Coordinates of C-alpha atoms in Angstrom, one line a residue:
M1 CA 8.6 4.7 -36.8
R2 CA 6.5 1.5 -35.5
I3 CA 2.9 1.2 -36.7
K4 CA 0.2 -1.1 -35.9
I5 CA -2.4 -2.0 -37.9
H6 CA -5.5 -3.1 -36.1
C7 CA -7.0 -6.0 -38.9
Q8 CA -9.5 -8.6 -40.1
N9 CA -6.8 -11.8 -40.2
R10 CA -8.0 -12.7 -43.9
I11 CA -6.3 -14.2 -47.3
G12 CA -4.4 -11.4 -49.0
I13 CA -4.5 -8.1 -46.4
L14 CA -1.1 -7.6 -46.1
R15 CA -0.4 -7.8 -49.8
D16 CA -2.5 -4.9 -50.2
I17 CA -1.3 -3.4 -47.2
L18 CA 2.4 -3.7 -48.4
N19 CA 1.5 -2.4 -51.9
L20 CA 0.6 0.4 -50.4
L21 CA 3.3 1.2 -48.6
V22 CA 5.5 0.6 -52.1
E23 CA 3.6 3.4 -53.5
Y24 CA 4.7 5.7 -51.2
G25 CA 8.2 4.9 -50.8
I26 CA 8.4 3.2 -47.8
N27 CA 10.8 0.6 -46.4
V28 CA 9.4 -2.9 -44.1
A29 CA 12.8 -3.0 -41.9
R30 CA 10.5 -5.5 -39.9
G31 CA 7.3 -7.4 -39.1
E32 CA 5.3 -9.1 -37.0
V33 CA 2.0 -10.4 -36.4
G34 CA 0.5 -10.0 -32.7
G35 CA -2.9 -9.4 -31.0
E36 CA -5.0 -12.3 -29.4
Q37 CA -6.2 -13.5 -32.4
G38 CA -3.6 -12.9 -34.5
N39 CA -5.6 -9.4 -36.0
A40 CA -2.2 -6.8 -35.6
I41 CA 0.0 -6.5 -37.9
Y42 CA 3.2 -4.6 -36.5
M43 CA 5.6 -3.1 -38.8
L44 CA 8.5 -1.3 -38.4
C45 CA 9.6 1.8 -41.6
P46 CA 12.7 3.4 -40.7
N47 CA 11.9 6.1 -42.9
L48 CA 8.1 6.5 -42.5
I49 CA 8.0 10.5 -41.4
N50 CA 5.3 12.0 -39.1
L51 CA 4.0 13.8 -42.0
Q52 CA 3.6 10.7 -44.5
F53 CA 1.8 9.2 -41.9
Q54 CA -0.5 11.1 -41.5
A55 CA -1.2 11.2 -45.2
L56 CA -0.7 7.4 -45.2
R57 CA -3.6 6.1 -42.4
P58 CA -6.6 6.8 -43.9
K59 CA -5.8 5.2 -46.8
L60 CA -4.5 2.3 -44.8
E61 CA -7.5 2.3 -42.7
A62 CA -9.3 2.5 -46.5
I63 CA -8.5 -1.4 -47.3
P64 CA -11.2 -3.7 -46.6
G65 CA -11.0 -5.4 -43.1
V66 CA -8.3 -2.3 -41.6
F67 CA -10.0 -1.4 -38.5
G68 CA -7.7 1.1 -37.4
V69 CA -4.0 2.0 -37.6
K70 CA -2.2 3.8 -35.1
R71 CA 1.6 4.7 -34.0
V72 CA 3.7 2.6 -31.0
G73 CA 6.5 2.6 -29.1
L74 CA 7.7 -0.8 -29.6
M75 CA 6.8 -4.1 -31.5
P76 CA 5.6 -7.0 -29.8
S77 CA 9.2 -8.6 -30.0
E78 CA 10.9 -6.2 -28.5
R79 CA 9.0 -5.4 -25.2
R80 CA 9.2 -8.9 -24.5
H81 CA 13.1 -8.4 -24.9
L82 CA 12.5 -5.5 -22.7
E83 CA 11.3 -7.2 -19.8
L84 CA 13.4 -10.2 -20.2
N85 CA 16.2 -8.1 -19.6
A86 CA 14.6 -6.3 -16.9
L87 CA 13.4 -9.5 -14.9
L88 CA 17.0 -11.1 -15.8
G89 CA 19.0 -8.2 -14.7
A90 CA 17.4 -8.3 -11.6
L91 CA 18.3 -10.9 -10.4
E92 CA 21.4 -10.6 -8.2
F93 CA 22.7 -14.7 -8.9
P94 CA 25.0 -15.4 -12.6
V95 CA 22.1 -17.0 -15.4
L96 CA 23.4 -17.7 -18.4
S97 CA 22.1 -19.9 -21.2
I98 CA 24.9 -22.5 -23.0
D99 CA 24.3 -24.2 -26.3
M100 CA 24.7 -27.6 -27.0
G101 CA 28.9 -26.6 -28.7
G102 CA 29.1 -25.6 -24.7
S103 CA 29.6 -21.2 -25.5
I104 CA 27.8 -18.4 -23.8
V105 CA 24.9 -18.1 -26.0
A106 CA 23.8 -15.1 -23.3
A107 CA 23.9 -13.7 -19.5
N108 CA 22.6 -11.7 -17.0
R109 CA 24.8 -8.7 -15.7
A110 CA 25.7 -10.9 -12.2
A111 CA 26.9 -13.6 -14.4
A112 CA 28.9 -10.8 -16.8
Q113 CA 30.9 -9.6 -13.6
L114 CA 31.4 -13.2 -12.2
L115 CA 33.5 -13.8 -16.0
G116 CA 35.1 -10.2 -15.6
V117 CA 33.5 -9.0 -19.1
R118 CA 30.7 -7.1 -20.6
V119 CA 27.1 -7.9 -21.1
D120 CA 27.8 -7.4 -24.8
E121 CA 30.9 -9.5 -24.8
V122 CA 29.8 -13.0 -23.5
P123 CA 27.9 -14.3 -26.9
G124 CA 30.5 -16.7 -28.1
I125 CA 32.6 -17.5 -24.9
A126 CA 33.2 -21.2 -24.4
L127 CA 32.0 -21.9 -20.7
S128 CA 35.3 -24.3 -20.6
R129 CA 37.6 -21.5 -20.2
Y130 CA 36.0 -20.4 -16.8
A131 CA 34.5 -23.7 -15.4
E132 CA 36.6 -26.3 -14.3
D133 CA 36.0 -29.8 -15.0
F134 CA 32.3 -29.3 -16.6
D135 CA 31.3 -30.8 -19.8
L136 CA 27.9 -29.2 -19.2
P137 CA 26.6 -30.8 -23.1
E138 CA 27.6 -34.0 -22.1
L139 CA 25.9 -33.5 -18.9
V140 CA 22.7 -32.4 -20.4
R141 CA 22.7 -35.0 -22.9
A142 CA 23.1 -37.8 -20.2
N143 CA 20.3 -36.7 -18.1
K144 CA 17.8 -34.6 -20.2
S145 CA 16.1 -33.4 -17.1
R146 CA 16.2 -30.9 -14.7
I147 CA 19.7 -31.0 -12.7
N148 CA 19.8 -29.0 -9.1
G149 CA 22.6 -28.5 -6.5
L150 CA 25.1 -29.3 -8.7
R151 CA 28.4 -28.5 -7.2
V152 CA 30.5 -26.9 -9.5
K153 CA 33.7 -24.6 -9.9
V154 CA 34.2 -21.3 -11.6
K155 CA 37.0 -18.7 -11.9
G156 CA 38.4 -20.8 -8.3
D157 CA 34.9 -20.2 -6.2
V158 CA 32.6 -23.0 -5.5
F159 CA 29.4 -22.6 -6.9
L160 CA 25.9 -25.0 -6.5
A161 CA 24.4 -24.9 -9.8
D162 CA 20.7 -25.4 -11.4
I163 CA 20.6 -26.6 -15.1
A164 CA 17.1 -26.7 -16.7
P165 CA 17.4 -27.8 -20.5
L166 CA 16.2 -26.5 -23.5
Q167 CA 14.0 -29.0 -25.4
T168 CA 11.1 -29.0 -27.7
E169 CA 8.2 -30.7 -26.0
H170 CA 9.9 -34.4 -28.2
D171 CA 12.2 -35.9 -25.4
E172 CA 14.5 -36.7 -28.5
S173 CA 18.2 -36.2 -27.4
D174 CA 18.2 -34.2 -31.1
A175 CA 16.0 -31.5 -30.0
L176 CA 18.2 -30.4 -27.1
A177 CA 18.9 -27.0 -28.0
G178 CA 21.2 -26.1 -24.5
A179 CA 20.3 -25.3 -20.7
V180 CA 20.1 -22.6 -18.5
L181 CA 22.3 -22.6 -16.1
T182 CA 22.1 -20.9 -12.6
L183 CA 24.6 -20.5 -10.3
H184 CA 25.1 -19.4 -6.4
R185 CA 27.0 -19.4 -4.0
A186 CA 28.2 -22.4 -1.9
D187 CA 29.5 -20.0 1.5
R188 CA 26.3 -18.3 0.8
V189 CA 23.8 -21.0 1.1
G190 CA 23.1 -20.4 4.7
E191 CA 22.1 -17.2 3.8
R192 CA 19.7 -18.1 1.4
I193 CA 18.2 -20.6 3.4
Y194 CA 17.5 -17.7 6.1
H195 CA 15.5 -15.6 3.5
V196 CA 13.8 -18.0 2.1
R197 CA 12.1 -18.7 5.5
K198 CA 11.6 -14.6 5.8
Q199 CA 9.4 -15.4 3.1
E200 CA 7.7 -18.4 4.2
L201 CA 5.2 -15.6 6.5
R202 CA 4.1 -13.3 4.2
G203 CA 2.2 -10.1 4.5
F204 CA 1.3 -8.8 7.3
D205 CA 1.8 -12.1 8.6
S206 CA 5.6 -11.0 8.5
I207 CA 5.1 -7.6 10.6
F208 CA 6.1 -8.0 14.1
Q209 CA 2.7 -6.9 16.1
S210 CA 3.9 -7.4 19.7
S211 CA 3.6 -3.7 20.0
R212 CA 0.1 -2.0 20.7
V213 CA 0.1 0.6 18.7
M214 CA 2.1 -1.6 15.6
A215 CA -0.9 -4.1 16.1
A216 CA -3.2 -1.2 15.7
V217 CA -1.9 0.2 12.7
V218 CA -2.1 -3.5 11.1
R219 CA -5.4 -3.5 11.5
E220 CA -5.9 0.0 9.9
A221 CA -4.0 -2.1 6.9
R222 CA -5.9 -4.9 6.8
R223 CA -8.9 -2.5 5.7
M224 CA -7.5 -0.7 3.5
A225 CA -5.5 -3.1 1.4
P226 CA -8.2 -4.2 -0.5
L227 CA -9.2 -0.8 -1.6
D228 CA -7.8 0.7 -5.1
A229 CA -7.3 4.3 -4.3
P230 CA -4.3 5.7 -3.5
L231 CA -2.2 5.1 -0.2
L232 CA 0.0 7.1 1.7
I233 CA 2.5 5.8 4.1
E234 CA 4.1 8.1 6.7
G235 CA 7.4 7.3 8.9
E236 CA 10.6 7.8 9.8
T237 CA 13.6 6.2 8.5
G238 CA 13.5 2.1 8.6
T239 CA 10.0 1.6 10.2
G240 CA 9.2 -0.6 7.5
K241 CA 7.1 1.2 5.3
E242 CA 7.7 -0.7 2.2
L243 CA 6.7 -4.1 4.3
L244 CA 4.0 -2.3 5.0
A245 CA 3.2 -1.3 1.5
R246 CA 3.7 -5.1 0.0
A247 CA 1.8 -6.8 3.0
C248 CA -1.0 -4.0 1.6
H249 CA -0.2 -5.2 -1.5
L250 CA -0.9 -9.2 -0.7
A251 CA -4.0 -8.5 0.3
S252 CA -5.5 -6.7 -2.2
P253 CA -7.0 -8.3 -5.5
R254 CA -3.5 -7.6 -7.3
G255 CA -1.7 -9.5 -4.9
Q256 CA -0.8 -12.2 -7.8
S257 CA 0.4 -9.0 -10.3
P258 CA 3.9 -7.5 -10.1
F259 CA 4.6 -5.3 -7.6
M260 CA 7.4 -2.5 -8.6
A261 CA 9.4 0.2 -6.0
L262 CA 11.2 2.8 -7.1
N263 CA 13.1 5.2 -4.1
C264 CA 12.9 8.7 -5.9
A265 CA 15.1 9.8 -3.0
G266 CA 18.5 11.1 -4.4
L267 CA 17.6 10.5 -8.2
P268 CA 18.3 13.1 -10.6
E269 CA 15.1 14.3 -12.4
S270 CA 16.2 12.6 -16.1
M271 CA 17.2 9.1 -14.2
A272 CA 14.2 9.1 -11.9
E273 CA 11.8 10.2 -15.5
T274 CA 13.1 7.3 -17.1
E275 CA 12.6 4.6 -14.5
L276 CA 9.5 5.8 -13.9
F277 CA 7.5 6.2 -17.3
G278 CA 10.5 4.6 -20.0
Y279 CA 11.6 6.1 -22.8
G280 CA 10.7 5.7 -26.5
P281 CA 13.2 4.5 -29.3
G282 CA 15.6 7.2 -30.1
A283 CA 14.9 9.6 -27.0
F284 CA 18.2 10.8 -26.7
E285 CA 22.0 10.5 -27.4
G286 CA 23.1 7.2 -25.8
A287 CA 19.1 5.7 -25.5
R288 CA 18.6 2.1 -27.0
P289 CA 17.1 2.0 -30.3
E290 CA 14.2 -0.1 -29.3
G291 CA 13.6 2.2 -26.0
K292 CA 12.4 1.1 -22.5
L293 CA 9.7 0.2 -20.6
G294 CA 9.4 2.3 -17.1
L295 CA 8.5 0.6 -14.2
L296 CA 4.6 1.9 -14.6
E297 CA 4.5 -1.0 -17.6
L298 CA 5.9 -3.6 -15.8
T299 CA 3.4 -3.0 -13.0
A300 CA 0.5 -3.2 -15.5
G301 CA -2.5 -4.4 -13.2
G302 CA -0.5 -4.4 -10.1
T303 CA 0.9 -2.1 -7.5
L304 CA 3.6 0.4 -7.4
F305 CA 5.9 1.4 -4.3
L306 CA 7.2 5.2 -4.4
D307 CA 9.5 5.6 -1.7
G308 CA 10.7 9.5 -0.8
V309 CA 7.8 10.7 -2.8
G310 CA 8.4 14.0 -0.9
E311 CA 11.7 14.5 -3.1
M312 CA 10.0 14.2 -6.4
S313 CA 10.9 17.4 -8.3
P314 CA 8.4 19.8 -10.1
R315 CA 7.9 18.1 -13.5
L316 CA 7.7 14.2 -11.7
Q317 CA 4.9 15.4 -9.4
A318 CA 3.1 16.8 -12.3
K319 CA 3.2 13.9 -14.6
L320 CA 2.6 11.6 -11.4
L321 CA -0.6 13.6 -11.1
R322 CA -1.9 13.2 -14.9
F323 CA -1.2 9.2 -14.3
L324 CA -3.4 9.2 -11.3
Q325 CA -6.3 11.5 -13.0
D326 CA -6.4 9.6 -16.1
G327 CA -4.5 6.4 -15.9
G328 CA -2.3 8.1 -19.0
F329 CA 1.1 9.4 -19.8
R330 CA 3.7 9.4 -22.4
R331 CA 6.4 7.9 -22.1
V332 CA 10.3 10.3 -22.5
G333 CA 11.0 11.1 -25.8
S334 CA 7.2 9.6 -27.0
D335 CA 3.8 11.4 -28.0
E336 CA 2.5 7.5 -27.5
E337 CA -0.3 7.6 -25.3
V338 CA -0.2 4.6 -22.9
Y339 CA -3.1 3.9 -20.7
L340 CA -2.4 1.5 -17.6
D341 CA -4.5 0.3 -14.4
V342 CA -1.6 0.7 -11.7
R343 CA -2.3 1.3 -7.7
V344 CA 0.1 3.7 -6.2
V345 CA 1.5 3.5 -3.3
C346 CA 3.5 6.5 -1.8
A347 CA 5.9 7.0 1.2
T348 CA 7.8 9.4 3.0
Q349 CA 9.6 10.8 5.5
V350 CA 8.6 14.4 5.8
D351 CA 5.3 15.7 6.2
L352 CA 3.9 16.7 3.0
S353 CA 1.6 19.2 4.7
E354 CA 4.4 21.5 5.7
L355 CA 5.4 21.0 2.1
C356 CA 2.8 22.0 0.5
A357 CA 2.7 25.1 3.0
K358 CA 5.8 26.0 1.8
G359 CA 4.8 25.7 -1.8
E360 CA 7.7 22.7 -2.6
F361 CA 4.9 20.2 -3.4
R362 CA 1.8 20.0 -5.3
Q363 CA -1.3 20.0 -3.3
D364 CA -3.6 18.2 -5.6
L365 CA -1.2 15.9 -6.0
Y366 CA -1.2 15.5 -1.8
H367 CA -4.5 15.2 -1.8
R368 CA -4.8 12.7 -4.9
L369 CA -2.1 10.1 -2.7
N370 CA -3.6 11.1 0.6
V371 CA -7.1 9.1 0.1
L372 CA -6.2 6.6 1.9
S373 CA -3.0 7.2 5.1
L374 CA -1.2 5.3 7.4
H375 CA 1.3 6.4 9.5
I376 CA 4.1 3.9 11.3
P377 CA 5.2 5.2 14.6
P378 CA 9.0 5.0 15.3
L379 CA 10.1 2.5 17.4
R380 CA 10.8 4.6 20.6
E381 CA 6.7 4.7 20.6
C382 CA 6.8 1.0 20.9
L383 CA 8.5 0.1 23.2
D384 CA 6.1 -2.1 25.4
G385 CA 6.7 -4.8 23.0
L386 CA 10.6 -4.9 22.7
A387 CA 11.2 -7.9 24.1
P388 CA 9.2 -10.3 22.1
L389 CA 11.4 -8.4 19.0
V390 CA 14.7 -8.8 20.2
E391 CA 13.8 -12.3 21.0
H392 CA 13.1 -12.8 16.8
F393 CA 15.8 -10.7 16.0
L394 CA 18.2 -12.8 18.0
D395 CA 16.4 -16.0 16.1
S396 CA 16.6 -14.4 13.0
A397 CA 20.5 -13.6 13.3
S398 CA 21.6 -16.8 14.7
R399 CA 19.6 -18.6 12.0
Q400 CA 21.9 -16.4 9.2
I401 CA 25.0 -16.5 10.6
G402 CA 24.4 -20.5 12.0
C403 CA 25.4 -20.7 15.6
P404 CA 22.8 -21.7 18.7
L405 CA 20.3 -19.0 19.8
P406 CA 22.2 -17.3 22.2
K407 CA 20.9 -16.0 25.9
L408 CA 20.3 -12.2 26.3
A409 CA 21.9 -10.5 29.9
P410 CA 19.5 -9.5 31.7
Q411 CA 20.7 -5.6 31.4
V412 CA 20.8 -5.5 28.0
L413 CA 17.4 -5.1 27.4
D414 CA 17.1 -2.6 29.7
K415 CA 19.8 -0.9 28.2
L416 CA 17.7 -1.4 24.6
G417 CA 15.0 0.4 26.3
H418 CA 16.1 3.5 27.1
Y419 CA 18.1 4.1 23.6
H420 CA 16.2 6.4 21.3
W421 CA 16.7 4.5 18.1
P422 CA 17.1 6.9 15.6
G423 CA 17.1 4.0 12.9
N424 CA 13.8 2.4 14.1
V425 CA 13.4 -1.1 13.6
R426 CA 15.7 -1.7 10.8
Q427 CA 18.3 -0.5 13.5
L428 CA 17.8 -2.7 16.1
E429 CA 17.8 -5.6 14.0
N430 CA 21.3 -4.7 12.6
V431 CA 22.8 -3.8 16.6
L432 CA 21.8 -7.8 16.9
F433 CA 22.9 -8.9 13.9
Q434 CA 26.3 -7.6 14.8
A435 CA 25.5 -8.8 19.0
V436 CA 24.9 -12.3 17.8
S437 CA 28.1 -12.0 15.5
L438 CA 30.6 -11.1 18.4
C439 CA 28.8 -12.7 21.5
E440 CA 31.1 -15.6 22.8
G441 CA 29.7 -18.8 25.2
G442 CA 26.4 -18.2 24.0
T443 CA 25.4 -15.0 25.8
V444 CA 24.8 -11.2 24.3
K445 CA 26.4 -9.3 27.0
L446 CA 26.3 -5.5 27.4
D447 CA 29.5 -5.2 25.4
H448 CA 28.4 -6.7 22.3
I449 CA 26.0 -4.1 22.1
R450 CA 26.9 -1.2 20.0
L451 CA 24.7 1.5 20.1
P452 CA 26.1 5.7 18.5
D453 CA 24.6 8.2 20.4
Y454 CA 24.4 10.4 17.2
G455 CA 20.6 11.7 17.3
A456 CA 19.8 11.6 20.2
P457 CA 17.4 14.2 21.6
Q458 CA 18.7 17.5 23.3
P459 CA 16.6 18.6 25.9
L460 CA 18.0 22.1 25.8
G461 CA 18.3 22.2 21.9
A462 CA 21.1 24.8 21.3
F463 CA 21.2 26.7 24.9
S464 CA 24.4 27.8 25.8
L465 CA 25.5 25.9 28.9
E466 CA 28.9 27.6 29.4
G467 CA 29.9 29.2 32.6
G468 CA 28.7 28.0 36.4
L469 CA 25.5 27.0 37.5
D470 CA 24.6 30.2 38.4
D471 CA 25.2 31.6 35.1
I472 CA 23.0 28.9 32.8
L473 CA 20.2 29.6 35.5
G474 CA 20.2 33.6 34.9
R475 CA 20.7 33.2 30.9
F476 CA 17.8 30.6 31.2
E477 CA 15.6 32.6 33.7
K478 CA 15.9 35.6 30.8
A479 CA 15.2 33.5 28.0
V480 CA 11.7 32.4 29.6
L481 CA 11.1 35.7 30.8
E482 CA 11.9 37.6 27.6
R483 CA 9.4 34.3 25.4
L484 CA 6.6 35.0 27.8
Y485 CA 6.6 38.9 28.0
H486 CA 5.6 39.4 24.4
E487 CA 2.5 36.9 25.4
H488 CA 1.6 38.3 29.2
P489 CA 3.1 42.1 28.6
S490 CA 3.0 43.1 32.6
S491 CA 4.0 42.2 35.7
R492 CA 1.1 41.4 37.1
Q493 CA 0.0 38.8 33.9
L494 CA 3.0 37.5 33.6
G495 CA 3.1 37.1 37.5
K496 CA -0.4 35.1 37.2
R497 CA 0.7 33.2 34.1
L498 CA 4.2 32.2 36.1
G499 CA 2.7 31.8 40.1
V500 CA 4.6 34.0 41.2
S501 CA 3.7 37.9 42.6
H502 CA 4.2 40.7 40.4
T503 CA 6.6 42.3 42.6
T504 CA 9.2 39.5 41.9
I505 CA 8.5 39.1 38.1
A506 CA 8.6 43.2 37.9
N507 CA 11.6 43.2 39.6
K508 CA 13.4 40.1 37.4
L509 CA 12.5 42.0 34.4
R510 CA 14.5 44.9 36.0
Q511 CA 17.5 42.5 36.4
H512 CA 17.5 41.5 33.2
G513 CA 16.5 44.3 31.5
L514 CA 13.5 43.5 30.1
G515 CA 9.8 45.1 29.8
K516 CA 11.7 48.5 28.7
E517 CA 10.5 50.9 25.5

């Protein structure tokens, strides 16, 4: 059990606390001093059980200078360790910490994959086993300052290395403790430059607004962004729901705080719950002994984006509703209450009101999430702004590939404008990237545009087209009469509805065997 003792910073208070723990036979495996002014003592007591804690707490609080005692899920150092691991694990490029003997002290998952070992096998491995003609300790001693873009070869592949020395505030060579090595693949520098350029335009400026409909959505979003209420974003796949959520975050007072995203679709309930809410120490078999922070805690003070919220399990819906109501939750396997200030932005491809009507989504949660709402239109409803959008994606693709900006054959834009775009803006970007990679001679032509026909709208639905024209028209006429006769159950009413004489309708009904009891 981990406990936090909020206390006065006075000489001898730790001795008084330990003396009481000794009387109860409680072993302290680890202790830390924390708090903003050193006014909290954290202790890890492996053999302390809840019943003992309930009896011990009033006696601890009776010690002069002790203001309060409570259970906590993590020690401060454990929290810092988890946060650092989460940050390093999120990086897609290799990061290694090297000591002055040339051995690897720690590495993130990407670095372990590069070396071909597990993360826990990394410490102690000599960097020289993998890096050719690269003496990092000597380089650090010689420069004593940061080095960027150094070409190194690791396992036969060329990387550009950023080297950050680890040293104390004194500028003495003896104070050097090693260096942090960050590796970037040399063959992906062009892609990195492209992504850097994409980040130059941030927030709402990164959303293309050539369409009048999309410009109206952005105007609404700008007004909603500074508000602190939950926001629900609706739209088909590929319409840019997360991009709009990030823009709203950056334009809000929380813009300098974390933005975390979780896709609820397809995640098993247990995994989604631990990802979102975290778990306490020893919560289940195979869990980390120190527990795990969830995205909510990592997002404290910022914005949490939940995509595919309509696919949340009933259990997760209940926990999310409770957090939205009072800002509190419990980690999996823990009875400690955690209270946080986080704005929740959700996105969905489905109509949540329909799910509520079917009993598949909680109505109270829907009303909590739908305080503010935005609907992103599909690309087929924004074709008035297609030409500038196409030019933008052609420019982006050519920069990423590293080729001159191609021209567009006149027929191409017409073909793009008559397509139904089931994948929306994301699909358009991918189609144009492929076209730029295929084109030769500096012109994108019709045969470079490859559009799948899946998802094409079917005007007749499942209506059978078997037989000749007379057979098809006869079946269709019968289906129309059969459908409308229930609403207009006489030849005169139905004739008036269809704009023909009642005699014609009577003959048609008789011909198709309709209208008989």
